[in-house]
């Protein structure tokens, strides 16, 4: 038997420790929670994507009365980037939330489907996408690559 260990690092920051560009991206993600249509979960998720050309694109979760049709904020933002800035690489993504009770303090990480989707973009552009995750508290997690959140992932390599 052989054990395979996967190791990854999450960096934890306070907002003031990040540079202006990073802080601004997180603020844009926070503002994007206002674009959420989430009458069913009342869980607003906002995402801001920084592109290599300096542009920012936004996304927010869009729910549907038929629950499986709901779209996550990350997916909406990625589709927005692909549609409006096709083939421009993604540098980073900030993801944050807003609840009515304001008590979800810890950073919220992307769901499994969104991780798989971010992986596809990262592999396509062959450059890491860094992620900034923030809840309603002060703590910010930075992850260098989606691969850190998706070990042993399924990718196009399996299809060649
Ligand atoms: N949601 C996101 O927007 N992103 C995630 O990564 C996890 C969940 C949304 C989907 C749904 O509208 C609400 O949060 C509650 O699950």
Short mmCIF file of N, CA and C and ligand atoms in Angstrom, two decimals:
data_model
loop_
_atom_site.label_atom_id
_atom_site.label_comp_id
_atom_site.label_asym_id
_atom_site.label_seq_id
_atom_site.Cartn_x
_atom_site.Cartn_y
_atom_site.Cartn_z
N UNK A 1 0.84 -1.20 0.00
CA UNK A 1 0.00 0.00 0.00
C UNK A 1 0.87 1.25 0.00
N UNK A 2 0.41 2.23 -0.74
CA UNK A 2 1.15 3.48 -0.83
C UNK A 2 0.18 4.62 -0.51
N UNK A 3 0.62 5.54 0.30
CA UNK A 3 -0.26 6.67 0.62
C UNK A 3 0.12 7.87 -0.23
N UNK A 4 -0.88 8.52 -0.78
CA UNK A 4 -0.63 9.73 -1.56
C UNK A 4 -1.19 10.91 -0.76
N UNK A 5 -0.32 11.79 -0.32
CA UNK A 5 -0.78 12.96 0.44
C UNK A 5 -0.90 14.16 -0.48
N UNK A 6 -2.02 14.83 -0.35
CA UNK A 6 -2.18 16.10 -1.08
C UNK A 6 -2.01 17.23 -0.09
N UNK A 7 -1.27 18.23 -0.46
CA UNK A 7 -1.07 19.34 0.46
C UNK A 7 -1.40 20.65 -0.22
N UNK A 8 -2.11 21.50 0.45
CA UNK A 8 -2.32 22.84 -0.09
C UNK A 8 -2.41 23.84 1.05
N UNK A 9 -2.20 25.09 0.70
CA UNK A 9 -2.18 26.15 1.71
C UNK A 9 -3.30 27.14 1.43
N UNK A 10 -4.02 27.52 2.47
CA UNK A 10 -4.97 28.63 2.36
C UNK A 10 -4.36 29.79 3.14
N UNK A 11 -4.25 30.94 2.52
CA UNK A 11 -3.74 32.11 3.24
C UNK A 11 -4.92 32.85 3.85
N UNK A 12 -4.77 33.26 5.09
CA UNK A 12 -5.84 34.01 5.75
C UNK A 12 -5.40 35.46 5.95
N UNK A 13 -6.25 36.38 5.51
CA UNK A 13 -5.93 37.81 5.59
C UNK A 13 -7.06 38.58 6.27
N UNK A 14 -6.71 39.75 6.75
CA UNK A 14 -7.67 40.80 7.10
C UNK A 14 -7.67 41.75 5.90
N UNK A 15 -8.76 42.44 5.67
CA UNK A 15 -8.87 43.28 4.48
C UNK A 15 -7.69 44.25 4.31
N UNK A 16 -7.27 44.87 5.39
CA UNK A 16 -6.19 45.89 5.31
C UNK A 16 -4.85 45.30 4.89
N UNK A 17 -4.71 43.99 5.02
CA UNK A 17 -3.44 43.36 4.63
C UNK A 17 -3.33 43.16 3.12
N UNK A 18 -4.45 43.31 2.43
CA UNK A 18 -4.45 43.09 0.98
C UNK A 18 -4.19 44.41 0.26
N UNK A 19 -3.70 44.33 -0.98
CA UNK A 19 -3.45 45.57 -1.72
C UNK A 19 -4.77 46.17 -2.24
N UNK A 20 -4.67 47.37 -2.79
CA UNK A 20 -5.84 48.12 -3.22
C UNK A 20 -6.68 47.36 -4.25
N UNK A 21 -5.99 46.73 -5.19
CA UNK A 21 -6.68 45.99 -6.26
C UNK A 21 -7.47 44.81 -5.67
N UNK A 22 -6.87 44.13 -4.72
CA UNK A 22 -7.54 42.98 -4.10
C UNK A 22 -8.73 43.45 -3.26
N UNK A 23 -8.52 44.51 -2.51
CA UNK A 23 -9.60 45.05 -1.67
C UNK A 23 -10.78 45.50 -2.52
N UNK A 24 -10.44 46.13 -3.64
CA UNK A 24 -11.48 46.64 -4.52
C UNK A 24 -12.28 45.49 -5.15
N UNK A 25 -11.60 44.40 -5.50
CA UNK A 25 -12.31 43.25 -6.08
C UNK A 25 -13.28 42.64 -5.06
N UNK A 26 -12.83 42.57 -3.82
CA UNK A 26 -13.69 42.01 -2.76
C UNK A 26 -14.90 42.93 -2.54
N UNK A 27 -14.67 44.23 -2.58
CA UNK A 27 -15.78 45.18 -2.43
C UNK A 27 -16.78 45.03 -3.58
N UNK A 28 -16.26 44.81 -4.79
CA UNK A 28 -17.16 44.64 -5.94
C UNK A 28 -17.99 43.37 -5.81
N UNK A 29 -17.38 42.32 -5.25
CA UNK A 29 -18.14 41.08 -5.02
C UNK A 29 -19.23 41.33 -3.99
N UNK A 30 -18.88 42.10 -2.97
CA UNK A 30 -19.87 42.44 -1.93
C UNK A 30 -21.02 43.23 -2.56
N UNK A 31 -20.69 44.22 -3.39
CA UNK A 31 -21.73 45.02 -4.05
C UNK A 31 -22.59 44.14 -4.96
N UNK A 32 -21.96 43.11 -5.55
CA UNK A 32 -22.70 42.24 -6.49
C UNK A 32 -23.75 41.39 -5.77
N UNK A 33 -23.66 41.26 -4.45
CA UNK A 33 -24.71 40.50 -3.73
C UNK A 33 -26.07 41.18 -3.92
N UNK A 34 -26.04 42.48 -4.22
CA UNK A 34 -27.29 43.21 -4.46
C UNK A 34 -27.97 42.76 -5.76
N UNK A 35 -27.21 42.10 -6.63
CA UNK A 35 -27.76 41.63 -7.92
C UNK A 35 -28.38 40.24 -7.80
N UNK A 36 -28.25 39.67 -6.60
CA UNK A 36 -28.76 38.31 -6.38
C UNK A 36 -30.28 38.26 -6.46
N UNK A 37 -30.78 37.20 -7.10
CA UNK A 37 -32.23 36.92 -7.05
C UNK A 37 -32.34 35.63 -6.23
N UNK A 38 -32.61 35.79 -4.95
CA UNK A 38 -32.58 34.61 -4.07
C UNK A 38 -33.74 34.61 -3.08
N UNK A 39 -34.98 34.67 -3.61
CA UNK A 39 -36.13 34.71 -2.71
C UNK A 39 -36.36 33.40 -1.95
N UNK A 40 -35.75 32.32 -2.44
CA UNK A 40 -36.01 31.00 -1.82
C UNK A 40 -35.02 30.72 -0.70
N UNK A 41 -33.75 30.92 -0.95
CA UNK A 41 -32.75 30.65 0.09
C UNK A 41 -32.47 31.90 0.94
N UNK A 42 -32.76 33.05 0.39
CA UNK A 42 -32.39 34.33 1.02
C UNK A 42 -30.90 34.38 1.35
N UNK A 43 -30.13 33.71 0.51
CA UNK A 43 -28.67 33.64 0.67
C UNK A 43 -28.07 34.30 -0.56
N UNK A 44 -27.61 35.52 -0.37
CA UNK A 44 -27.09 36.28 -1.52
C UNK A 44 -25.61 36.00 -1.69
N UNK A 45 -25.24 35.62 -2.90
CA UNK A 45 -23.83 35.38 -3.19
C UNK A 45 -23.41 36.34 -4.29
N UNK A 46 -22.26 36.96 -4.11
CA UNK A 46 -21.74 37.88 -5.12
C UNK A 46 -20.35 37.45 -5.55
N UNK A 47 -20.07 37.63 -6.82
CA UNK A 47 -18.76 37.24 -7.34
C UNK A 47 -18.24 38.35 -8.26
N UNK A 48 -16.97 38.68 -8.10
CA UNK A 48 -16.33 39.65 -9.01
C UNK A 48 -15.09 38.98 -9.59
N UNK A 49 -14.97 39.09 -10.90
CA UNK A 49 -13.83 38.48 -11.61
C UNK A 49 -12.94 39.60 -12.14
N UNK A 50 -11.66 39.51 -11.83
CA UNK A 50 -10.68 40.44 -12.41
C UNK A 50 -10.03 39.78 -13.61
N UNK A 51 -10.11 40.46 -14.75
CA UNK A 51 -9.54 39.93 -15.99
C UNK A 51 -8.16 40.53 -16.23
N UNK A 52 -7.42 39.85 -17.07
CA UNK A 52 -6.04 40.26 -17.39
C UNK A 52 -5.99 41.66 -18.03
N UNK A 53 -7.06 42.05 -18.71
CA UNK A 53 -7.10 43.38 -19.34
C UNK A 53 -7.54 44.47 -18.37
N UNK A 54 -7.69 44.11 -17.08
CA UNK A 54 -8.04 45.10 -16.07
C UNK A 54 -9.53 45.26 -15.85
N UNK A 55 -10.34 44.65 -16.73
CA UNK A 55 -11.80 44.77 -16.59
C UNK A 55 -12.28 43.87 -15.43
N UNK A 56 -13.41 44.25 -14.87
CA UNK A 56 -14.03 43.42 -13.83
C UNK A 56 -15.41 43.00 -14.31
N UNK A 57 -15.77 41.75 -14.12
CA UNK A 57 -17.13 41.32 -14.42
C UNK A 57 -17.76 40.74 -13.16
N UNK A 58 -19.07 40.87 -13.08
CA UNK A 58 -19.78 40.49 -11.86
C UNK A 58 -20.73 39.34 -12.09
N UNK A 59 -21.11 38.71 -11.01
CA UNK A 59 -22.15 37.68 -11.05
C UNK A 59 -22.80 37.58 -9.68
N UNK A 60 -24.04 37.15 -9.68
CA UNK A 60 -24.75 36.91 -8.42
C UNK A 60 -25.68 35.73 -8.64
N UNK A 61 -25.98 35.02 -7.58
CA UNK A 61 -26.83 33.83 -7.75
C UNK A 61 -28.24 34.21 -8.20
N UNK A 62 -28.75 33.43 -9.13
CA UNK A 62 -30.07 33.65 -9.72
C UNK A 62 -30.91 32.40 -9.50
N UNK A 63 -31.85 32.51 -8.58
CA UNK A 63 -32.63 31.33 -8.23
C UNK A 63 -33.89 31.23 -9.10
N UNK A 64 -34.48 30.05 -9.03
CA UNK A 64 -35.66 29.75 -9.84
C UNK A 64 -36.64 28.96 -8.98
N UNK A 65 -37.93 29.16 -9.22
CA UNK A 65 -38.95 28.43 -8.45
C UNK A 65 -38.78 26.92 -8.63
N UNK A 66 -38.23 26.53 -9.76
CA UNK A 66 -37.83 25.12 -9.95
C UNK A 66 -36.37 25.05 -9.48
N UNK A 67 -36.17 24.63 -8.27
CA UNK A 67 -34.86 24.79 -7.60
C UNK A 67 -33.63 24.32 -8.39
N UNK A 68 -33.69 23.19 -9.09
CA UNK A 68 -32.46 22.76 -9.78
C UNK A 68 -32.00 23.73 -10.87
N UNK A 69 -32.85 24.65 -11.23
CA UNK A 69 -32.50 25.60 -12.29
C UNK A 69 -31.63 26.76 -11.75
N UNK A 70 -31.51 26.84 -10.42
CA UNK A 70 -30.75 27.94 -9.81
C UNK A 70 -29.33 28.03 -10.36
N UNK A 71 -28.86 29.25 -10.53
CA UNK A 71 -27.48 29.47 -10.99
C UNK A 71 -26.67 30.08 -9.85
N UNK A 72 -25.48 29.58 -9.66
CA UNK A 72 -24.58 30.13 -8.65
C UNK A 72 -23.95 31.42 -9.15
N UNK A 73 -23.54 32.24 -8.21
CA UNK A 73 -22.90 33.52 -8.55
C UNK A 73 -21.65 33.31 -9.40
N UNK A 74 -20.86 32.31 -9.05
CA UNK A 74 -19.60 32.07 -9.77
C UNK A 74 -19.88 31.72 -11.23
N UNK A 75 -20.89 30.87 -11.45
CA UNK A 75 -21.24 30.45 -12.80
C UNK A 75 -21.74 31.61 -13.63
N UNK A 76 -22.54 32.47 -13.00
CA UNK A 76 -23.06 33.64 -13.71
C UNK A 76 -21.90 34.56 -14.08
N UNK A 77 -20.97 34.76 -13.16
CA UNK A 77 -19.82 35.65 -13.43
C UNK A 77 -18.92 35.05 -14.52
N UNK A 78 -18.70 33.76 -14.47
CA UNK A 78 -17.84 33.13 -15.49
C UNK A 78 -18.47 33.22 -16.87
N UNK A 79 -19.78 33.01 -16.93
CA UNK A 79 -20.48 33.10 -18.22
C UNK A 79 -20.45 34.54 -18.73
N UNK A 80 -20.58 35.47 -17.80
CA UNK A 80 -20.50 36.90 -18.15
C UNK A 80 -19.12 37.21 -18.75
N UNK A 81 -18.07 36.69 -18.13
CA UNK A 81 -16.70 36.92 -18.63
C UNK A 81 -16.53 36.28 -20.00
N UNK A 82 -17.01 35.06 -20.14
CA UNK A 82 -16.84 34.34 -21.41
C UNK A 82 -17.60 35.02 -22.54
N UNK A 83 -18.77 35.58 -22.20
CA UNK A 83 -19.60 36.19 -23.23
C UNK A 83 -19.09 37.58 -23.62
N UNK A 84 -18.61 38.34 -22.64
CA UNK A 84 -18.24 39.73 -22.91
C UNK A 84 -16.75 39.94 -23.16
N UNK A 85 -15.94 39.06 -22.64
CA UNK A 85 -14.48 39.18 -22.82
C UNK A 85 -13.91 37.83 -23.19
N UNK A 86 -14.41 37.30 -24.27
CA UNK A 86 -14.02 35.96 -24.67
C UNK A 86 -12.52 35.84 -24.83
N UNK A 87 -11.98 34.78 -24.25
CA UNK A 87 -10.55 34.46 -24.35
C UNK A 87 -9.63 35.43 -23.60
N UNK A 88 -10.18 36.34 -22.83
CA UNK A 88 -9.32 37.16 -21.95
C UNK A 88 -9.14 36.38 -20.65
N UNK A 89 -7.88 36.20 -20.25
CA UNK A 89 -7.63 35.36 -19.07
C UNK A 89 -8.18 35.97 -17.78
N UNK A 90 -8.53 35.09 -16.90
CA UNK A 90 -9.02 35.49 -15.56
C UNK A 90 -7.84 35.47 -14.60
N UNK A 91 -7.68 36.58 -13.90
CA UNK A 91 -6.59 36.67 -12.92
C UNK A 91 -7.06 36.15 -11.56
N UNK A 92 -8.20 36.63 -11.14
CA UNK A 92 -8.69 36.26 -9.81
C UNK A 92 -10.20 36.41 -9.71
N UNK A 93 -10.75 35.78 -8.69
CA UNK A 93 -12.19 35.86 -8.43
C UNK A 93 -12.39 36.12 -6.94
N UNK A 94 -13.28 37.04 -6.62
CA UNK A 94 -13.65 37.24 -5.22
C UNK A 94 -15.09 36.78 -5.06
N UNK A 95 -15.33 36.03 -4.00
CA UNK A 95 -16.67 35.48 -3.77
C UNK A 95 -17.08 35.83 -2.34
N UNK A 96 -18.25 36.42 -2.22
CA UNK A 96 -18.71 36.74 -0.87
C UNK A 96 -20.22 36.62 -0.77
N UNK A 97 -20.74 36.83 0.40
CA UNK A 97 -22.15 36.58 0.65
C UNK A 97 -22.79 37.71 1.46
N UNK A 98 -24.11 37.70 1.48
CA UNK A 98 -24.86 38.59 2.37
C UNK A 98 -26.10 37.83 2.82
N UNK A 99 -26.28 37.74 4.12
CA UNK A 99 -27.48 37.08 4.65
C UNK A 99 -28.31 38.12 5.40
N UNK A 100 -29.55 37.74 5.71
CA UNK A 100 -30.40 38.68 6.44
C UNK A 100 -29.96 38.81 7.89
N UNK A 101 -29.41 37.72 8.44
CA UNK A 101 -29.01 37.73 9.86
C UNK A 101 -27.58 38.25 10.05
N UNK A 102 -26.81 38.26 8.97
CA UNK A 102 -25.44 38.80 9.04
C UNK A 102 -24.49 37.99 9.90
N UNK A 103 -24.82 36.74 10.14
CA UNK A 103 -24.02 35.96 11.10
C UNK A 103 -23.15 34.90 10.47
N UNK A 104 -23.17 34.84 9.13
CA UNK A 104 -22.35 33.81 8.47
C UNK A 104 -20.93 34.38 8.33
N UNK A 105 -20.20 34.36 9.40
CA UNK A 105 -18.94 35.10 9.48
C UNK A 105 -17.82 34.48 8.65
N UNK A 106 -17.74 33.17 8.65
CA UNK A 106 -16.61 32.52 7.97
C UNK A 106 -16.71 32.61 6.45
N UNK A 107 -15.57 32.61 5.78
CA UNK A 107 -15.60 32.60 4.31
C UNK A 107 -16.39 31.40 3.79
N UNK A 108 -17.12 31.63 2.72
CA UNK A 108 -17.89 30.55 2.10
C UNK A 108 -17.15 30.12 0.83
N UNK A 109 -16.97 28.83 0.69
CA UNK A 109 -16.22 28.30 -0.45
C UNK A 109 -17.18 27.89 -1.57
N UNK A 110 -16.72 27.94 -2.81
CA UNK A 110 -17.59 27.57 -3.93
C UNK A 110 -18.06 26.12 -3.85
N UNK A 111 -19.27 25.89 -4.32
CA UNK A 111 -19.83 24.53 -4.33
C UNK A 111 -19.03 23.66 -5.31
N UNK A 112 -19.26 22.38 -5.25
CA UNK A 112 -18.51 21.43 -6.07
C UNK A 112 -18.65 21.70 -7.56
N UNK A 113 -19.88 22.03 -7.97
CA UNK A 113 -20.11 22.29 -9.39
C UNK A 113 -19.32 23.51 -9.85
N UNK A 114 -19.31 24.55 -9.02
CA UNK A 114 -18.56 25.76 -9.38
C UNK A 114 -17.06 25.48 -9.40
N UNK A 115 -16.58 24.67 -8.50
CA UNK A 115 -15.15 24.32 -8.51
C UNK A 115 -14.78 23.67 -9.83
N UNK A 116 -15.63 22.76 -10.27
CA UNK A 116 -15.37 22.06 -11.54
C UNK A 116 -15.39 23.06 -12.69
N UNK A 117 -16.30 24.00 -12.61
CA UNK A 117 -16.43 24.99 -13.67
C UNK A 117 -15.22 25.93 -13.69
N UNK A 118 -14.78 26.37 -12.52
CA UNK A 118 -13.59 27.25 -12.44
C UNK A 118 -12.36 26.49 -12.96
N UNK A 119 -12.30 25.21 -12.65
CA UNK A 119 -11.17 24.38 -13.12
C UNK A 119 -11.07 24.39 -14.64
N UNK A 120 -12.21 24.31 -15.29
CA UNK A 120 -12.23 24.30 -16.76
C UNK A 120 -11.62 25.60 -17.31
N UNK A 121 -12.00 26.74 -16.69
CA UNK A 121 -11.44 28.03 -17.13
C UNK A 121 -9.95 28.10 -16.84
N UNK A 122 -9.56 27.59 -15.69
CA UNK A 122 -8.13 27.63 -15.33
C UNK A 122 -7.32 26.77 -16.31
N UNK A 123 -7.82 25.61 -16.64
CA UNK A 123 -7.11 24.73 -17.57
C UNK A 123 -7.07 25.32 -18.98
N UNK A 124 -8.19 25.92 -19.37
CA UNK A 124 -8.26 26.54 -20.71
C UNK A 124 -7.22 27.61 -20.88
N UNK A 125 -7.05 28.45 -19.86
CA UNK A 125 -6.12 29.59 -20.00
C UNK A 125 -4.71 29.22 -19.57
N UNK A 126 -4.59 28.02 -18.97
CA UNK A 126 -3.27 27.53 -18.56
C UNK A 126 -2.56 28.49 -17.60
N UNK A 127 -3.35 29.14 -16.77
CA UNK A 127 -2.81 30.07 -15.75
C UNK A 127 -3.72 29.98 -14.53
N UNK A 128 -3.12 30.00 -13.39
CA UNK A 128 -3.91 29.90 -12.15
C UNK A 128 -4.89 31.06 -12.00
N UNK A 129 -6.00 30.74 -11.38
CA UNK A 129 -6.97 31.77 -11.00
C UNK A 129 -6.95 31.81 -9.47
N UNK A 130 -6.57 32.94 -8.89
CA UNK A 130 -6.60 32.98 -7.43
C UNK A 130 -7.99 33.37 -6.95
N UNK A 131 -8.34 32.82 -5.81
CA UNK A 131 -9.68 33.03 -5.26
C UNK A 131 -9.59 33.74 -3.93
N UNK A 132 -10.47 34.73 -3.75
CA UNK A 132 -10.61 35.40 -2.46
C UNK A 132 -12.00 35.08 -1.94
N UNK A 133 -12.06 34.48 -0.76
CA UNK A 133 -13.34 34.05 -0.19
C UNK A 133 -13.59 34.83 1.08
N UNK A 134 -14.79 35.39 1.16
CA UNK A 134 -15.10 36.17 2.37
C UNK A 134 -16.54 35.92 2.80
N UNK A 135 -16.75 35.79 4.10
CA UNK A 135 -18.10 35.70 4.65
C UNK A 135 -18.51 37.09 5.12
N UNK A 136 -19.30 37.12 6.20
CA UNK A 136 -19.73 38.42 6.72
C UNK A 136 -18.84 38.91 7.86
N UNK A 137 -17.82 38.12 8.15
CA UNK A 137 -16.84 38.54 9.16
C UNK A 137 -15.63 39.17 8.48
N UNK A 138 -14.56 39.33 9.23
CA UNK A 138 -13.38 40.04 8.75
C UNK A 138 -12.43 39.16 7.94
N UNK A 139 -12.50 37.86 8.23
CA UNK A 139 -11.54 36.92 7.67
C UNK A 139 -11.65 36.76 6.15
N UNK A 140 -10.53 36.76 5.47
CA UNK A 140 -10.52 36.50 4.03
C UNK A 140 -9.57 35.35 3.76
N UNK A 141 -10.04 34.37 3.01
CA UNK A 141 -9.17 33.29 2.59
C UNK A 141 -8.72 33.54 1.16
N UNK A 142 -7.43 33.32 0.93
CA UNK A 142 -6.93 33.37 -0.45
C UNK A 142 -6.44 31.98 -0.83
N UNK A 143 -6.90 31.50 -1.96
CA UNK A 143 -6.48 30.20 -2.48
C UNK A 143 -5.80 30.46 -3.81
N UNK A 144 -4.65 29.87 -4.04
CA UNK A 144 -3.85 30.19 -5.24
C UNK A 144 -4.41 29.58 -6.53
N UNK A 145 -5.07 28.45 -6.38
CA UNK A 145 -5.59 27.77 -7.57
C UNK A 145 -6.80 26.93 -7.16
N UNK A 146 -7.75 26.81 -8.06
CA UNK A 146 -8.93 25.99 -7.77
C UNK A 146 -8.52 24.52 -7.53
N UNK A 147 -7.37 24.15 -8.07
CA UNK A 147 -6.92 22.75 -7.90
C UNK A 147 -6.69 22.44 -6.43
N UNK A 148 -6.41 23.49 -5.65
CA UNK A 148 -6.24 23.29 -4.21
C UNK A 148 -7.56 22.90 -3.55
N UNK A 149 -8.67 23.30 -4.16
CA UNK A 149 -9.98 22.96 -3.58
C UNK A 149 -10.60 21.75 -4.27
N UNK A 150 -9.89 21.22 -5.25
CA UNK A 150 -10.44 20.11 -6.02
C UNK A 150 -9.35 19.08 -6.33
N UNK A 151 -8.83 18.45 -5.28
CA UNK A 151 -7.79 17.46 -5.53
C UNK A 151 -8.36 16.27 -6.29
N UNK A 152 -7.51 15.62 -7.03
CA UNK A 152 -7.90 14.44 -7.81
C UNK A 152 -9.07 14.78 -8.74
N UNK A 153 -8.93 15.89 -9.45
CA UNK A 153 -10.06 16.37 -10.24
C UNK A 153 -10.20 15.64 -11.57
N UNK A 154 -11.37 15.77 -12.13
CA UNK A 154 -11.63 15.25 -13.47
C UNK A 154 -11.46 16.39 -14.45
N UNK A 155 -10.62 16.18 -15.47
CA UNK A 155 -10.41 17.25 -16.44
C UNK A 155 -10.33 16.67 -17.85
N UNK A 156 -10.11 17.55 -18.81
CA UNK A 156 -10.02 17.14 -20.21
C UNK A 156 -8.90 16.11 -20.44
N UNK A 157 -7.94 16.08 -19.52
CA UNK A 157 -6.82 15.13 -19.69
C UNK A 157 -7.34 13.70 -19.78
N UNK A 158 -8.45 13.44 -19.11
CA UNK A 158 -9.01 12.09 -19.10
C UNK A 158 -9.63 11.74 -20.46
N UNK A 159 -9.91 12.74 -21.25
CA UNK A 159 -10.65 12.53 -22.50
C UNK A 159 -9.74 12.43 -23.72
N UNK A 160 -8.44 12.64 -23.48
CA UNK A 160 -7.53 12.62 -24.64
C UNK A 160 -7.20 11.20 -25.09
N1 LIG B 1 -24.64 29.47 -4.22
C1 LIG B 1 -23.77 30.18 -4.99
O1 LIG B 1 -24.15 31.18 -5.63
N2 LIG B 1 -22.48 29.77 -5.06
C2 LIG B 1 -21.98 28.69 -4.40
O2 LIG B 1 -20.83 28.33 -4.60
C3 LIG B 1 -22.81 27.97 -3.45
C4 LIG B 1 -24.25 28.32 -3.43
C5 LIG B 1 -26.03 29.89 -4.17
C6 LIG B 1 -26.99 28.93 -4.82
C7 LIG B 1 -28.28 29.25 -4.11
O3 LIG B 1 -28.90 30.33 -4.81
C8 LIG B 1 -27.85 29.74 -2.74
O4 LIG B 1 -26.46 30.03 -2.84
C9 LIG B 1 -28.07 28.74 -1.63
O5 LIG B 1 -27.52 27.52 -1.95
#
